[in-house]
mmCIF file of C-alpha atoms in Angstrom:
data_model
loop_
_atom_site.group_PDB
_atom_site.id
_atom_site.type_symbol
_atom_site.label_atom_id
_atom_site.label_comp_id
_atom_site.label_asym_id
_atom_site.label_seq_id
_atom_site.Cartn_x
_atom_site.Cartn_y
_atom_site.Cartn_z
ATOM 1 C CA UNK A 8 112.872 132.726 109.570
ATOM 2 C CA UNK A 9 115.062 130.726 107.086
ATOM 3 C CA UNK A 10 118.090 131.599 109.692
ATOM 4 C CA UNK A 11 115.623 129.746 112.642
ATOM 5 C CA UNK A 12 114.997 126.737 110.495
ATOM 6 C CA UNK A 13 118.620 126.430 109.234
ATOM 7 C CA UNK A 14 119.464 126.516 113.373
ATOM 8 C CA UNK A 15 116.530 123.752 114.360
ATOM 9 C CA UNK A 16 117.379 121.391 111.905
ATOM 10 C CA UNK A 17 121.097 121.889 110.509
ATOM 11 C CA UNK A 18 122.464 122.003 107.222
ATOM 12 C CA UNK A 19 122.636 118.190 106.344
ATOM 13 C CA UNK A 20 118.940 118.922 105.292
ATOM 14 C CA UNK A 21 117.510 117.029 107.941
ATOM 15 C CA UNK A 22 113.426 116.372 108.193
ATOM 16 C CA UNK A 23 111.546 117.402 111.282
ATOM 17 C CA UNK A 24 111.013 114.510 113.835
ATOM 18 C CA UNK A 25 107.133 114.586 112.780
ATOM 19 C CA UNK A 26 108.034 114.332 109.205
ATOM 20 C CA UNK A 27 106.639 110.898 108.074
ATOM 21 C CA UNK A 28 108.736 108.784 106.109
ATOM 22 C CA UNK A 29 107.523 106.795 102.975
ATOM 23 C CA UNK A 30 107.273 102.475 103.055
ATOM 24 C CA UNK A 31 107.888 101.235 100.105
ATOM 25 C CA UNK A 32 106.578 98.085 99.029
ATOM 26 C CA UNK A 33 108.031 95.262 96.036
ATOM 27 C CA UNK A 34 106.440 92.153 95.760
ATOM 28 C CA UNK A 35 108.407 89.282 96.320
ATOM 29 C CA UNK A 36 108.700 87.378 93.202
ATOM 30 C CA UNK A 37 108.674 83.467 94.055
ATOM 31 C CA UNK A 38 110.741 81.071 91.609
ATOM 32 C CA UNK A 39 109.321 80.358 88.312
ATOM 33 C CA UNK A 40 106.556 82.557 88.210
ATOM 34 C CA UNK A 41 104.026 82.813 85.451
ATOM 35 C CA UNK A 42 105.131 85.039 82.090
ATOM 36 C CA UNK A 43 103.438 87.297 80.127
ATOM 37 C CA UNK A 44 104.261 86.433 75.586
ATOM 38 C CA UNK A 45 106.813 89.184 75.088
ATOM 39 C CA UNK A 46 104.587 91.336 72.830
ATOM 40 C CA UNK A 47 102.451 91.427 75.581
ATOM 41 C CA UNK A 48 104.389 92.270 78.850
ATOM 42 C CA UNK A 49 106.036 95.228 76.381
ATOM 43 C CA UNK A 50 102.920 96.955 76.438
ATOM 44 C CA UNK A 51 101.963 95.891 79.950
ATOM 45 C CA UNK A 52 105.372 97.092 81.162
ATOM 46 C CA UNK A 53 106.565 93.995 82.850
ATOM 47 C CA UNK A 54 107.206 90.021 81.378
ATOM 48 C CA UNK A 55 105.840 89.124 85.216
ATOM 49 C CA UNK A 56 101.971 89.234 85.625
ATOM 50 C CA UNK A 57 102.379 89.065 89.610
ATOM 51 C CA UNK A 58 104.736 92.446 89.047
ATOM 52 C CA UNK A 59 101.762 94.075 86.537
ATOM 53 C CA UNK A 60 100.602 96.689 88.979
ATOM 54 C CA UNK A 61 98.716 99.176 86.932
ATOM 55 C CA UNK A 62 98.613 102.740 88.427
ATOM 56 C CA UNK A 63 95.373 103.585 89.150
ATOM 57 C CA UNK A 64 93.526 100.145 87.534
ATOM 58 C CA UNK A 65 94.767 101.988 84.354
ATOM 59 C CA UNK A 66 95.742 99.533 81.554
ATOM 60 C CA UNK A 67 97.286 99.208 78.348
ATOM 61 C CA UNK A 68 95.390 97.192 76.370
ATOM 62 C CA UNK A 69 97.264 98.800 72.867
ATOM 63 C CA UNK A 70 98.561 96.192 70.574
ATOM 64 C CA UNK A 71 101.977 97.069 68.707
ATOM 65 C CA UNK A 72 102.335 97.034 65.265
ATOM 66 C CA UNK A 73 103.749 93.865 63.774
ATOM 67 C CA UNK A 74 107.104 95.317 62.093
ATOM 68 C CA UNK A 75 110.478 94.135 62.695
ATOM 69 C CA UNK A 76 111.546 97.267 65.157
ATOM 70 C CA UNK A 77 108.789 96.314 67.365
ATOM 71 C CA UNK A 78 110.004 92.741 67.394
ATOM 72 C CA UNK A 79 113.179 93.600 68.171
ATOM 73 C CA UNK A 80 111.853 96.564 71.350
ATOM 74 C CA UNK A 81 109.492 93.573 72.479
ATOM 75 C CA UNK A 82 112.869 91.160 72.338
ATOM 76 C CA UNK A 83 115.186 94.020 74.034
ATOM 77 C CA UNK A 84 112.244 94.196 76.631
ATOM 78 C CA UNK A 85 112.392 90.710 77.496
ATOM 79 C CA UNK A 86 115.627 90.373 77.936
ATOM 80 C CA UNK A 87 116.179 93.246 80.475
ATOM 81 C CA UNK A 88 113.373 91.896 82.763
ATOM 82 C CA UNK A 89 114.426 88.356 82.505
ATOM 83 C CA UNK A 90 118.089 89.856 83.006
ATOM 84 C CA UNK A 91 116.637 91.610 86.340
ATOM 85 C CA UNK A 92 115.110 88.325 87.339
ATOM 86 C CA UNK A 93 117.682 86.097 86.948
ATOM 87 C CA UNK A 94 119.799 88.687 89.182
ATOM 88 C CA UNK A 95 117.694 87.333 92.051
ATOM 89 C CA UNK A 96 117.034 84.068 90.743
ATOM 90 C CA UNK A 97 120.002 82.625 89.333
ATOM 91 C CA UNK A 98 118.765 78.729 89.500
ATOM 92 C CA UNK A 99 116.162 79.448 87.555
ATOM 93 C CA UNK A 100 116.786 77.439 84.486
ATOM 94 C CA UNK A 101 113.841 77.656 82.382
ATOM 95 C CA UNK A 102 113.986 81.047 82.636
ATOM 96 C CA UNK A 103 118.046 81.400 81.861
ATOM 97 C CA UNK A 104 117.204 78.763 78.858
ATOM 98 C CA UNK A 105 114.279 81.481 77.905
ATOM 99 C CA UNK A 106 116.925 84.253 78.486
ATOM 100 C CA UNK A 107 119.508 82.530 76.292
ATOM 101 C CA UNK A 108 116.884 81.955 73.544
ATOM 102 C CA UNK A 109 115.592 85.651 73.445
ATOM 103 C CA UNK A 110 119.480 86.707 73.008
ATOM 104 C CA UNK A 111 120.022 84.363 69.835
ATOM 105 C CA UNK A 112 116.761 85.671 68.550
ATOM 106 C CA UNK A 113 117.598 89.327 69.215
ATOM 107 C CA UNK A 114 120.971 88.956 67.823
ATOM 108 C CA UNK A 115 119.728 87.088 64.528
ATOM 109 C CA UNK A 116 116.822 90.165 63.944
ATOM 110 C CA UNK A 117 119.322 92.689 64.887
ATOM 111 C CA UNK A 118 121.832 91.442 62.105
ATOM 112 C CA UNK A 119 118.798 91.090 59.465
ATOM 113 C CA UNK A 120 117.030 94.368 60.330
ATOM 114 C CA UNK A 121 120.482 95.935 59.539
ATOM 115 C CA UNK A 122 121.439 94.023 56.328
ATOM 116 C CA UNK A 123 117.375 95.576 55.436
ATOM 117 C CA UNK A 124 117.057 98.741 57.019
ATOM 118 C CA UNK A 125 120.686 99.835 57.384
ATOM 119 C CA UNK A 126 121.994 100.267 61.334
ATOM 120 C CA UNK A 127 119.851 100.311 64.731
ATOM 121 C CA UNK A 128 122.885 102.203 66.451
ATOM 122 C CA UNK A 129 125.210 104.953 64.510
ATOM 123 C CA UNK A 130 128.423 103.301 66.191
ATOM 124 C CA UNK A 131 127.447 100.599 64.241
ATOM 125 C CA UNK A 132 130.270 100.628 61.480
ATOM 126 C CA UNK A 133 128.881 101.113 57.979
ATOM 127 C CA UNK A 134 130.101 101.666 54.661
ATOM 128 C CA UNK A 135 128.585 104.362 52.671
ATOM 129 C CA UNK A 136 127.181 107.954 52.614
ATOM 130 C CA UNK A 137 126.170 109.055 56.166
ATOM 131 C CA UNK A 138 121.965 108.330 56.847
ATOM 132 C CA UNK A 139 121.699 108.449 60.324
ATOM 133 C CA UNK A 140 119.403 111.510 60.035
ATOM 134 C CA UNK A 141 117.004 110.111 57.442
ATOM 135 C CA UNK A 142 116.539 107.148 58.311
ATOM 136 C CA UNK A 143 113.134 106.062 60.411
ATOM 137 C CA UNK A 144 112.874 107.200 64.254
ATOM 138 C CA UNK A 145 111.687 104.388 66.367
ATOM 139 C CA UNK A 146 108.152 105.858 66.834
ATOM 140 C CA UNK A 147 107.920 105.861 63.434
ATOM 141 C CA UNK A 148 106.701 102.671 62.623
ATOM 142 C CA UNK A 149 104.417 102.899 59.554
ATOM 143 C CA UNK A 150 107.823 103.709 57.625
ATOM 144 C CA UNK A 151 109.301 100.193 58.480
#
């Protein structure tokens, strides 16, 4: 049987003519669309409510502890969807201005969360007794 199958369809791994192929759908996102407040499209899972999309009508509607490692995820969130956006919409100024601010303010809470807390990253050089292991795990945000 697995010899027949091999011989009807090859080796490349081929589908059968009647196999039906997927269609995948993206919304096109038009210039300057509406934003989601950065706390808020972390937990929704996009900055773009024309992208939020919710599988199965099933929502997050969980707030995020204010702490300064959330701050910082909701920041590094931002910044990776408005990076994706401005891949496709590179005129977008208000949004590149946004981008721009969202790096300064990343950068800034980076430096002071690490001056506090001790690094985010252990390549991060540091002087000192090694406390990569003890130190809080992301998910752990009661201890920051």
């Amino acid at each position: 049987m697995e010899h027949n199958m091999q011989d009807r369809y090859g080796k490349e791994g081929r589908l059968p003519a009647s196999a039906p192929l997927a269609n995948p759908y993206v919304p096109f996102q038009l210039d300057n669309p509406p934003r989601y407040e950065a706390g808020k499209a972390l937990v929704r899972g996009t900055l773009f409510p024309g992208l939020d999309l919710p599988f199965m009508d099933m929502v997050n509607k969980e707030n995020l502890p204010a702490t300064p490692l959330t701050q910082l995820q909701v920041l590094s969130f931002a910044l990776l969807e408005l990076g994706m956006y401005l891949d496709t919409h590179k005129e977008d100024q208000e949004a590149l201005q946004m981008y721009r601010t969202y790096q300064e303010m990343y950068h800034q809470g980076m430096m002071e969360y690490s001056q506090k807390y001790g690094p985010l990253m252990h390549c991060i050089p540091t002087q000192g007794e090694y406390r990569w292991p003890d130190d809080p795990w992301p998910w752990e945000y009661q201890k920051i």
